[in-house]
Coordinates of C-alpha atoms in Angstrom, one line a residue:
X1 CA -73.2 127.9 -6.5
X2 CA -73.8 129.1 -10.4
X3 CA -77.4 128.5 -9.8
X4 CA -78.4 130.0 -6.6
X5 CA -77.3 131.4 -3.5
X6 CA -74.7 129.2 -2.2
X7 CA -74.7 127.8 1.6
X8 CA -73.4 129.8 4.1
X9 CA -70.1 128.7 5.6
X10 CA -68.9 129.4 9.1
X11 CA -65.5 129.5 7.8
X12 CA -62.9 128.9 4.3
X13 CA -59.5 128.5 5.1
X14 CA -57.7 129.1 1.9
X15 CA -54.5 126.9 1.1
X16 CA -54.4 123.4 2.1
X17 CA -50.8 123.2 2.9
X18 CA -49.7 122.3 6.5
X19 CA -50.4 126.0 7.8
X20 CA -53.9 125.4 6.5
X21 CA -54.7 121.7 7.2
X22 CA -52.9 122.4 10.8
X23 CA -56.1 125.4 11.0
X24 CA -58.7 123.0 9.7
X25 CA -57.2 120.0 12.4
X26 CA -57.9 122.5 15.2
X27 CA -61.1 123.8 14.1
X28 CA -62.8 120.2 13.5
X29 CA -61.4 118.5 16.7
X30 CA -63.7 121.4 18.7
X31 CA -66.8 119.1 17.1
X32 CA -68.3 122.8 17.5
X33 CA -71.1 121.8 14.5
X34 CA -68.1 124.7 12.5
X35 CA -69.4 124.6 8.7
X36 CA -65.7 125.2 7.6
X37 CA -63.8 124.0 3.9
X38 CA -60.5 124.1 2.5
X39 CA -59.7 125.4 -1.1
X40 CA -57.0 124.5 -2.5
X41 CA -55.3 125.6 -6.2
X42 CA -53.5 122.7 -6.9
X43 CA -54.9 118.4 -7.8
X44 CA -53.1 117.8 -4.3
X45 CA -52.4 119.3 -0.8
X46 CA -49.3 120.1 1.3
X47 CA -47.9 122.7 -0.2
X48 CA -44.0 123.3 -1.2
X49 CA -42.1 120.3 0.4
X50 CA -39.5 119.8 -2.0
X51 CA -35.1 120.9 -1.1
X52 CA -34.9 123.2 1.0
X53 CA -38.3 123.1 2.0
X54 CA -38.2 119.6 3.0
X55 CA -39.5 120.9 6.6
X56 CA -36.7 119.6 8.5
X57 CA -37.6 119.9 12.1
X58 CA -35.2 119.1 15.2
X59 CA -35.8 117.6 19.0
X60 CA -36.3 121.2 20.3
X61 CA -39.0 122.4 18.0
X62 CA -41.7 121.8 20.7
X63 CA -45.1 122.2 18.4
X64 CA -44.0 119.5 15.3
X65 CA -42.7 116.7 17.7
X66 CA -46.0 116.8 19.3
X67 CA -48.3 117.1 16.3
X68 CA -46.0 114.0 15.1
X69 CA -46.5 112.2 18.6
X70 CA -50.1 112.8 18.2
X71 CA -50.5 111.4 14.8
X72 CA -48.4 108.2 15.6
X73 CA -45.1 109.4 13.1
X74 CA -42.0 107.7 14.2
X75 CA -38.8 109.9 13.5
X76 CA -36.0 109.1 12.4
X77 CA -32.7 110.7 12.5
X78 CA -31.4 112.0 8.8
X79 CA -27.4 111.4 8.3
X80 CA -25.4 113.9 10.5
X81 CA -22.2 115.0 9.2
X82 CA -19.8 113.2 11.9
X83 CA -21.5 109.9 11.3
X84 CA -20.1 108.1 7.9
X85 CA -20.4 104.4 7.5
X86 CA -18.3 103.9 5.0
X87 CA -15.9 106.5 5.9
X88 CA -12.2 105.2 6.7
X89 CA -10.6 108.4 7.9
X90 CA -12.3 111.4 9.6
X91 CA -14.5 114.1 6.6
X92 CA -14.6 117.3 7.3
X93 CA -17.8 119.4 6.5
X94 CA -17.4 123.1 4.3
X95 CA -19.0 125.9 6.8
X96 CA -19.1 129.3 7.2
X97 CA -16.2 129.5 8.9
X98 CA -14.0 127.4 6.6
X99 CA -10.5 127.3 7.0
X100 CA -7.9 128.3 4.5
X101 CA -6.0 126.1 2.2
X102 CA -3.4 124.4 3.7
X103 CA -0.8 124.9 0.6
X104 CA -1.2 128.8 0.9
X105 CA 2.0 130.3 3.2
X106 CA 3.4 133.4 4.8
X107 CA 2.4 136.3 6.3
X108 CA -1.3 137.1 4.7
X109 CA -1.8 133.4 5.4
X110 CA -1.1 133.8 9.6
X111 CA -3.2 136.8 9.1
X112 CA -6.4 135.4 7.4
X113 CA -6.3 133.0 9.2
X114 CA -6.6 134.9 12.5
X115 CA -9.0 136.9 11.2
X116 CA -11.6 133.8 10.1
X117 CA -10.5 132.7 13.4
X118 CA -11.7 136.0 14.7
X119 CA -14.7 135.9 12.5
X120 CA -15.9 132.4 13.4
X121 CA -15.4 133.6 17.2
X122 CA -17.7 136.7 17.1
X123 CA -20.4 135.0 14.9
X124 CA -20.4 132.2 17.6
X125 CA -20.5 134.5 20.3
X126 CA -23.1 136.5 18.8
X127 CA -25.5 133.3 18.1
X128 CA -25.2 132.6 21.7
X129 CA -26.4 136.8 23.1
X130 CA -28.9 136.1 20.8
X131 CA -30.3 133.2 21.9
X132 CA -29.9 134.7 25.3
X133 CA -31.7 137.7 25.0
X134 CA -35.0 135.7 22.9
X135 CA -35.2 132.9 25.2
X136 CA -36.9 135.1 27.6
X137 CA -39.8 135.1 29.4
X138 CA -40.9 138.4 27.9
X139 CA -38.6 140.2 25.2
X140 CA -37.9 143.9 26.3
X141 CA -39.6 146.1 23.7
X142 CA -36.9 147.6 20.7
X143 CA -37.7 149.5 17.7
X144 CA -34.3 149.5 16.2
X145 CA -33.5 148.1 13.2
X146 CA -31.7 145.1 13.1
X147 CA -29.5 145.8 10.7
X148 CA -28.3 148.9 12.6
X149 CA -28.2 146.4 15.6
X150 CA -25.8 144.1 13.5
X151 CA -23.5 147.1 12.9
X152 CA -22.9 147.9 16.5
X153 CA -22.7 144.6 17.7
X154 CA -20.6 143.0 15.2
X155 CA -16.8 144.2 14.2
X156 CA -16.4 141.9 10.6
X157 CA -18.2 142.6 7.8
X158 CA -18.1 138.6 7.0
X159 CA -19.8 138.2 10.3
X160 CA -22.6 140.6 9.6
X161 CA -23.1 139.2 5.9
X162 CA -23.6 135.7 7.5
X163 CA -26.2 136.8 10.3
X164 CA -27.9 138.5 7.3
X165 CA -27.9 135.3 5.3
X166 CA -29.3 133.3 8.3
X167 CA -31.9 135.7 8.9
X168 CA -33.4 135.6 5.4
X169 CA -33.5 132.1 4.9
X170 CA -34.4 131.2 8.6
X171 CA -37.1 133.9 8.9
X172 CA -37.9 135.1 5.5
X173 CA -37.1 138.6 6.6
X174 CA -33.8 141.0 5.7
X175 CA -32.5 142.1 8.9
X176 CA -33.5 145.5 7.5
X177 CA -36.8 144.8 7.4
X178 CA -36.9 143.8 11.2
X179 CA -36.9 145.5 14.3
X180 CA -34.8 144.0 16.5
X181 CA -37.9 142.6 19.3
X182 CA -39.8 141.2 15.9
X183 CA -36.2 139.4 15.0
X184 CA -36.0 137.9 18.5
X185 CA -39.6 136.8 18.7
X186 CA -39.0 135.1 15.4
X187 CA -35.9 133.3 16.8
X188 CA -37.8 132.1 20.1
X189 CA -40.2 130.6 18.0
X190 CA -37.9 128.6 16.1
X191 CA -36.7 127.7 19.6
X192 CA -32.9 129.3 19.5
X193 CA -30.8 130.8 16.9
X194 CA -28.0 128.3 17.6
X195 CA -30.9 125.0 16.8
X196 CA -31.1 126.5 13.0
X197 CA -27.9 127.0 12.6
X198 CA -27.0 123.0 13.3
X199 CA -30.0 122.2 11.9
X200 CA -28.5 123.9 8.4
X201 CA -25.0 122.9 8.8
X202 CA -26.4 119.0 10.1
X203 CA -24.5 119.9 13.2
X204 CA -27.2 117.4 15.1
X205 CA -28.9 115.8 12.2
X206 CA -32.8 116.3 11.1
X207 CA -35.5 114.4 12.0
X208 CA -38.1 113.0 9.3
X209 CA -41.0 110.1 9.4
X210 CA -39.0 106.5 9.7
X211 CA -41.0 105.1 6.9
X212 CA -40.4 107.4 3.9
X213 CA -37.8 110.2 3.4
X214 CA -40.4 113.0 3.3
X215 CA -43.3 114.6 5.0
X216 CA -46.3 113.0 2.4
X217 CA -47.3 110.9 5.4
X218 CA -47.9 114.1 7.8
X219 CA -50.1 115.4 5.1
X220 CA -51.9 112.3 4.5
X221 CA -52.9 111.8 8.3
X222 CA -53.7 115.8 8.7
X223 CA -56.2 114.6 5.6
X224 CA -57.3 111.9 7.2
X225 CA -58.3 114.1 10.9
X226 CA -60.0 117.0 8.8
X227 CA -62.0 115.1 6.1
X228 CA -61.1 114.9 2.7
X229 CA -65.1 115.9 2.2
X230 CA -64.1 119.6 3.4
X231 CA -61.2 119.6 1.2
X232 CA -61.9 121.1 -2.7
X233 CA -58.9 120.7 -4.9
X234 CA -58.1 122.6 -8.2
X235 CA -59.7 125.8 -6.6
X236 CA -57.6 129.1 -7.1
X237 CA -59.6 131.3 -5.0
X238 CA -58.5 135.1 -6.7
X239 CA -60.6 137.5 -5.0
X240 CA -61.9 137.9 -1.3
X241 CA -64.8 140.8 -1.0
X242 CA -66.2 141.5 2.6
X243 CA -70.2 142.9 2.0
X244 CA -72.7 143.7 4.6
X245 CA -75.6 141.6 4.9
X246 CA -78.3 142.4 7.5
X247 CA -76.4 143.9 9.8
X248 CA -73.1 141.1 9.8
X249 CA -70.2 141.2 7.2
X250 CA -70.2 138.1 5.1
X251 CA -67.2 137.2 2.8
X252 CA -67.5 135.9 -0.7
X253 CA -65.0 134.1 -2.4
X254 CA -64.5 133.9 -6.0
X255 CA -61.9 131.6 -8.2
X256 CA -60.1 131.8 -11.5
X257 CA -63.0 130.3 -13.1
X258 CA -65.8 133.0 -11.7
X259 CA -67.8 130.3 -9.3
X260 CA -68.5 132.2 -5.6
X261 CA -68.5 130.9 -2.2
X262 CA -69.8 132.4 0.8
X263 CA -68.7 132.8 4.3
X264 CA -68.7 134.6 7.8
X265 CA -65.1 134.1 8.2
X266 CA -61.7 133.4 6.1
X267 CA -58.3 132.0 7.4
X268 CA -55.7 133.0 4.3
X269 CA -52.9 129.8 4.9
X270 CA -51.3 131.2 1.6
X271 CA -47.8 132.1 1.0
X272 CA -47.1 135.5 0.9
X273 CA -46.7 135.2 -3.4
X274 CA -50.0 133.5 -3.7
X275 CA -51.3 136.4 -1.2
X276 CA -50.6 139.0 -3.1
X277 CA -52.4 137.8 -6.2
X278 CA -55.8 138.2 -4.2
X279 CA -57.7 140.7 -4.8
X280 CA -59.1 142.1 -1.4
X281 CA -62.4 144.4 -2.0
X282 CA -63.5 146.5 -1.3
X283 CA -60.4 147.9 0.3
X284 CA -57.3 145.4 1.2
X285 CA -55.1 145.9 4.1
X286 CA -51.8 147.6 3.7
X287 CA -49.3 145.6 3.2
X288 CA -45.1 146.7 3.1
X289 CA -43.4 147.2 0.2
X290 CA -39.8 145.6 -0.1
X291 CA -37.1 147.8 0.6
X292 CA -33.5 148.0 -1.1
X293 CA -32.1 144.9 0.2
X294 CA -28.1 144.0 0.8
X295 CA -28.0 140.3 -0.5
X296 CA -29.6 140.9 -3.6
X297 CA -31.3 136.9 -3.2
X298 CA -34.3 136.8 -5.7
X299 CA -34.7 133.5 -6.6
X300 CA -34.4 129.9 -4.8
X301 CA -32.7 126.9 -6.9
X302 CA -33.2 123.6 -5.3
X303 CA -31.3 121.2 -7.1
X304 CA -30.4 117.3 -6.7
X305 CA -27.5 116.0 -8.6
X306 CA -26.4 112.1 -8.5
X307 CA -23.3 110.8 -9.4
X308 CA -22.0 107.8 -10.0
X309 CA -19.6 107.7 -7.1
X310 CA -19.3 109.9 -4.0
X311 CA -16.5 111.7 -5.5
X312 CA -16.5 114.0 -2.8
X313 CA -15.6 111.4 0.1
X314 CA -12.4 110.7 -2.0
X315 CA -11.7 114.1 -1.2
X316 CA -11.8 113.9 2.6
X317 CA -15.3 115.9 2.9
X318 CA -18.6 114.5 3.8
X319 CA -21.1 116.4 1.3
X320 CA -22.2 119.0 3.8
X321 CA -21.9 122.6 2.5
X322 CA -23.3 125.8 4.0
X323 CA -21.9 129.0 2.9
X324 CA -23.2 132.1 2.7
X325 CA -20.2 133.8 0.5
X326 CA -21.6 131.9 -2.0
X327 CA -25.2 131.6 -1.0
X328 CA -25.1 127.6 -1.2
X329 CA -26.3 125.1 0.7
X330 CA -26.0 121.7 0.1
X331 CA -26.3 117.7 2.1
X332 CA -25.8 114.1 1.0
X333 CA -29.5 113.5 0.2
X334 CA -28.9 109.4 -0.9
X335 CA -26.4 107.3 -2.1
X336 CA -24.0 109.1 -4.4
X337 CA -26.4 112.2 -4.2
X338 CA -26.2 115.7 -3.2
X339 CA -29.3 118.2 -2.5
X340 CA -29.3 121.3 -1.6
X341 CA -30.5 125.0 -2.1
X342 CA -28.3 127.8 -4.5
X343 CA -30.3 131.5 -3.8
X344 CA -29.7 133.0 -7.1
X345 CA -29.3 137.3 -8.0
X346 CA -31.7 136.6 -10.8
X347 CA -35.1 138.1 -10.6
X348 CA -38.5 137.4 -12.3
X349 CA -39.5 134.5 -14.6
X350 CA -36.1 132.4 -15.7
X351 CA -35.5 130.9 -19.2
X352 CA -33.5 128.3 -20.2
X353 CA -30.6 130.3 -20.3
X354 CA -30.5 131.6 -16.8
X355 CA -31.6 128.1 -15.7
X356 CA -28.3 126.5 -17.7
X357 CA -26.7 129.7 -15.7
X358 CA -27.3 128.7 -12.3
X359 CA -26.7 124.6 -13.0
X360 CA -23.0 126.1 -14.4
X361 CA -22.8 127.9 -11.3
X362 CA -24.0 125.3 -8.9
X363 CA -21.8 122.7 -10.7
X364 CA -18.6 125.0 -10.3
X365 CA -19.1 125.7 -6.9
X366 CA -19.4 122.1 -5.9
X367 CA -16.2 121.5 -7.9
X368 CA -14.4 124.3 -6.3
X369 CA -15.3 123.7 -2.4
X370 CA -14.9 119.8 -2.7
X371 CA -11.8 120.5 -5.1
X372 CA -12.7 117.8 -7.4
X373 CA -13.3 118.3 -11.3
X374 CA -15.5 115.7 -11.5
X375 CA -18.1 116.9 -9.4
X376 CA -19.0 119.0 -13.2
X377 CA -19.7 115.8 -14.9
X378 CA -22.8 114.4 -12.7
X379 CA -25.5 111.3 -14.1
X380 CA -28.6 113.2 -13.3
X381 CA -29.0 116.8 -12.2
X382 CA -32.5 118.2 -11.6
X383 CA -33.6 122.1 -10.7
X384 CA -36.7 123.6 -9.3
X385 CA -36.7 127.8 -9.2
X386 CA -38.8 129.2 -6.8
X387 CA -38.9 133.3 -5.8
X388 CA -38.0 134.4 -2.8
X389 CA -40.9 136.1 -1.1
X390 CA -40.4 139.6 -0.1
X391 CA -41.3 141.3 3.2
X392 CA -44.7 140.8 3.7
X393 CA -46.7 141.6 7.2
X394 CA -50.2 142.3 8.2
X395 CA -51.7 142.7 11.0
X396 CA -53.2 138.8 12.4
X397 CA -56.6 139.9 11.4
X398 CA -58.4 142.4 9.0
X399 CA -61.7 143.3 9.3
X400 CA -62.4 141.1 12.0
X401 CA -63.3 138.5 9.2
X402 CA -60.2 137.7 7.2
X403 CA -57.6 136.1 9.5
X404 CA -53.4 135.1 8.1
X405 CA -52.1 132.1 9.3
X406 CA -48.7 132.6 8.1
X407 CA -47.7 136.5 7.5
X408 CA -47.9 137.9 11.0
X409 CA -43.8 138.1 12.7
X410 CA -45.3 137.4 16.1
X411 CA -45.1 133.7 16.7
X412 CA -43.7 132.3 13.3
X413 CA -40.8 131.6 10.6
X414 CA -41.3 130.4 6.7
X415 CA -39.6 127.4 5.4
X416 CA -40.2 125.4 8.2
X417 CA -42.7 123.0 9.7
X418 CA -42.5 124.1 12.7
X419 CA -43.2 127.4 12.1
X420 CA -46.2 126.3 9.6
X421 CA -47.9 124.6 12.6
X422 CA -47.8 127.5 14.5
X423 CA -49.2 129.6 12.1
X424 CA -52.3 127.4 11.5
X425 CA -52.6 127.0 15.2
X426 CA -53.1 131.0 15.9
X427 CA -55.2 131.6 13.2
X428 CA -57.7 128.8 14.2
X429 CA -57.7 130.5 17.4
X430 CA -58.1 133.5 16.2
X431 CA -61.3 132.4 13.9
X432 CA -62.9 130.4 16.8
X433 CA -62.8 133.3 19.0
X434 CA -64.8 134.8 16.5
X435 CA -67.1 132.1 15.7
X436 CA -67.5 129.9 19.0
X437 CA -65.6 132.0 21.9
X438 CA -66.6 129.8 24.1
X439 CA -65.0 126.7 23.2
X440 CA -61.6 128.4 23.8
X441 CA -59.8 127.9 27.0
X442 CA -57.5 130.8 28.5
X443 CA -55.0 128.4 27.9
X444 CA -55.1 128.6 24.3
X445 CA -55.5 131.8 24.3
X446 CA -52.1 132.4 26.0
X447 CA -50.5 129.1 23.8
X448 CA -52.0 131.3 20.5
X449 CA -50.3 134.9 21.9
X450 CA -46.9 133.4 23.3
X451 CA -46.4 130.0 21.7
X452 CA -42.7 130.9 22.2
X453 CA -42.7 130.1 25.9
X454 CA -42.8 126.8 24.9
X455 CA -39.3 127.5 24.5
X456 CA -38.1 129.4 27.5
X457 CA -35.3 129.1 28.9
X458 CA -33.9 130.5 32.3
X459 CA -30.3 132.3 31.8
X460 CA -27.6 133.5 35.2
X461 CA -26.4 137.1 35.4
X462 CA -23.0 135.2 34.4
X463 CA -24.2 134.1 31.0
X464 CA -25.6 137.4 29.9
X465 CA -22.8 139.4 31.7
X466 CA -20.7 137.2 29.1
X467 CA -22.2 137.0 26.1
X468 CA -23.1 141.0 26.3
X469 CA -19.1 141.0 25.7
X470 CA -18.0 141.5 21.9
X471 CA -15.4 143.0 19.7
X472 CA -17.1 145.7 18.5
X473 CA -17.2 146.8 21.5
X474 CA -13.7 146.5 22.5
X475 CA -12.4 148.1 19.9
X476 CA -14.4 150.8 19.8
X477 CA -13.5 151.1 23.3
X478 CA -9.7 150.9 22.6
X479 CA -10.3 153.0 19.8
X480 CA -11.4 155.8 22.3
X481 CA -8.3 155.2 24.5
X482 CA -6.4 155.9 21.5
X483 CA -8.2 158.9 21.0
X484 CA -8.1 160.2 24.4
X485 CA -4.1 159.3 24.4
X486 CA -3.3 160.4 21.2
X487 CA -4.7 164.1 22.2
X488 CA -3.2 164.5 25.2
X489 CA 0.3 163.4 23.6
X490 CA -0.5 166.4 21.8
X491 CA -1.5 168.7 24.4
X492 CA 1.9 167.6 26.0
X493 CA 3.9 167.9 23.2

């Protein structure tokens, strides 16, 4: 209020994408008499849902098939990869794990193909430990890093460069930035390791609403629940200061254009770039700083390209790319039309001549993993550059007043829906424990702390006897018999 002194809200929730909206849902369906309202910076909400970030969610993601059940979505399966109509002979899909071409010959030929045969085998082997050991009931407490955890488990460096890729783009973490218990909580929250990696590679197809092919619909009914009254558009809330007033903290809010709002609580639903462009007075919490990363990903190219046949059926292959070599990503999005994501080296803010860069390079790689020149020459190509966000983590709340929905690597992943609903679920726990404690039920209290039971699953001794097993450690056990051998050769000799 210019004017005066403005009312005093019980809560702002700032960001009206899902993580937000999902906060506000929870809030108003207490009917608690919560004076609560969104803010949000852009004309419209929901947030990034565009490429990559389309939301996808699978059968297993426990919290978005039930917010979906409970707003009346039907689902409907997206294209897998071993399901072509039109298809007259069986297409292959380009993974991780590829296979050489079949003109190459000879001896370095037997041999790399053993060894991606090896590769494909350990990373496989690897997904499945992992899954075992995070679909526990309770994750045993471990403090190293996970990249160090990668090195002794793993024996190929292509195997450890493709669990680093999944990591990033699954969790929005380096595995150097993890411990290895934070990595595994992420995982169980995301339900398994194994359910992102088909979910990437369209192993078992997506799921998105039957009526329209994207999420707008989810957003409009999440709308609908909270109120578009509470909801104030074109809002870019810049600075958050916490001040005392008789004996409570109260938390104003103040946008780009200087207007204040007042309230006893805030729930930040921001992305972690948006985050750190607010200014928290009078002293912020301490956020981490990124690291030296390995991948060198700065930047995330989503990109649609249409052409005016699918060229690359012709060529026995369905449209399906994921490889992290190359850092590409890619699905048949539509008729004659490919999507997908390309994570660029580049860093900071692109001109148009890293953007006709990365189209070049996208373009190429399409040509060269479908084999097809054509595949350069495409009716429509369009590009959206987005950063990657760096490690970010705070603690779930600061102050006791200012809550995050969406940075805390207890109970969620970025990029996903799933993992979006989570987040607004925990922090509108979080603020009505503050604000009315007791509408909460001790079962939301245990849903908010280990929303990743949902997701439990019970394992035999057999099955983590087995997948403890891996070449790393064989050879460094062999290695040490050759050690132990070798010197006593030489003792005899």
């Amino acid at each position: 209020d210019e004017d005066g002194e403005s009312e005093l809200l019980d809560l702002a929730i700032v960001g009206a994408g899902i993580s937000g909206l999902m906060a506000a849902k929870t809030i108003s369906e207490k009917r608690a008499d919560i004076r609560f309202r969104l803010f949000e910076k852009s004309t419209h909400p929901g947030g990034t849902l565009d490429g990559l970030k389309t939301r996808w969610i699978t059968p297993h993601h426990y919290h978005a098939m039930n917010l979906c059940r409970e707003l009346q979505i039907p689902l409907g399966t997206v294209w897998r990869q071993s399901e072509v109509s039109e298809a007259r002979r069986s297409l292959v899909s380009i993974g991780p794990f590829r296979k050489r071409p079949s003109g190459s010959q000879g001896a370095n030929s037997f041999m790399s193909s053993l060894r991606d045969l090896l590769v494909r085998l350990e990373s496989t082997r690897f997904m499945a430990e992992l899954d075992c050991l995070c679909t526990v009931k309770y994750i045993e407490s471990n403090a190293q890093n996970m990249e160090c955890f990668l090195q002794r488990k793993l024996l190929f460096e292509a195997s450890r460069r493709f669990f680093r890729f999944l990591i990033k783009i699954g969790t929005g973490f380096y595995p150097s930035e993890l411990t290895v218990a934070a990595c595994l909580r992420l995982f169980r929250s995301m339900s398994s390791v194994r359910d992102l990696y088909d979910m990437l590679t369209l192993q078992n197809g997506h799921l998105q609403p039957a009526s329209s092919p994207n999420w707008d619909v989810l957003i409009e009914r999440l709308v609908a629940r909270v109120g578009p009254e509470h909801v104030t558009y074109s809002t870019n809330i810049v600075q958050v200061e916490i001040t005392s007033e008789q004996r409570s903290d109260i938390v104003s809010l103040t946008d780009g254009t200087g207007r204040r709002w007042r309230a006893r609580f805030v729930i930040l639903a921001v992305s972690c770039l948006d985050l750190v462009q607010i200014s928290i007075l009078p002293e912020g919490p301490l956020y981490f700083h990124q690291p030296d990363i390995q991948l060198g990903l700065w930047s995330m190219a989503n990109f649609t390209v249409r052409y005016p046949a699918p060229y690359w059926r012709d060529h026995g292959y369905t449209g399906s790319i994921f490889c992290p070599a190359q850092c590409l990503i890619c699905y048949e999005s539509g008729r004659n039309q490919l999507s997908g994501t390309y994570f660029s080296p580049l860093r900071g803010v692109l001109n148009d001549t890293e953007r006709h860069l990365i189209r070049d390079t996208i373009l190429r790689l399409l040509r060269t993993n479908f084999a097809c020149r054509t595949m350069q020459k495409p009716l429509e190509f369009g590009l959206e550059l987005h950063p990657i966000p760096f490690y970010f983590d705070v603690f779930p709340t600061f102050e006791r007043c200012i809550i995050f929905s969406s940075t805390n690597v207890s109970c969620w992943y970025r990029g996903f829906i799933n993992g979006s609903i989570q987040g607004g679920v925990r922090a509108a726990i979080l603020a009505l424990l503050e604000i009315r404690p007791q509408t909460i039920t001790f079962r939301e209290v245990t849903d908010m702390q280990c929303m990743h039971f949902k997701y439990f699953r019970q394992r035999s001794s057999y099955e983590r006897v087995w997948y403890s097993l891996n070449l790393a450690s064989v050879s460094r056990f062999l290695l040490g018999v050759g050690a132990v051998l070798l010197t006593y050769g030489a003792y005899r000799v």
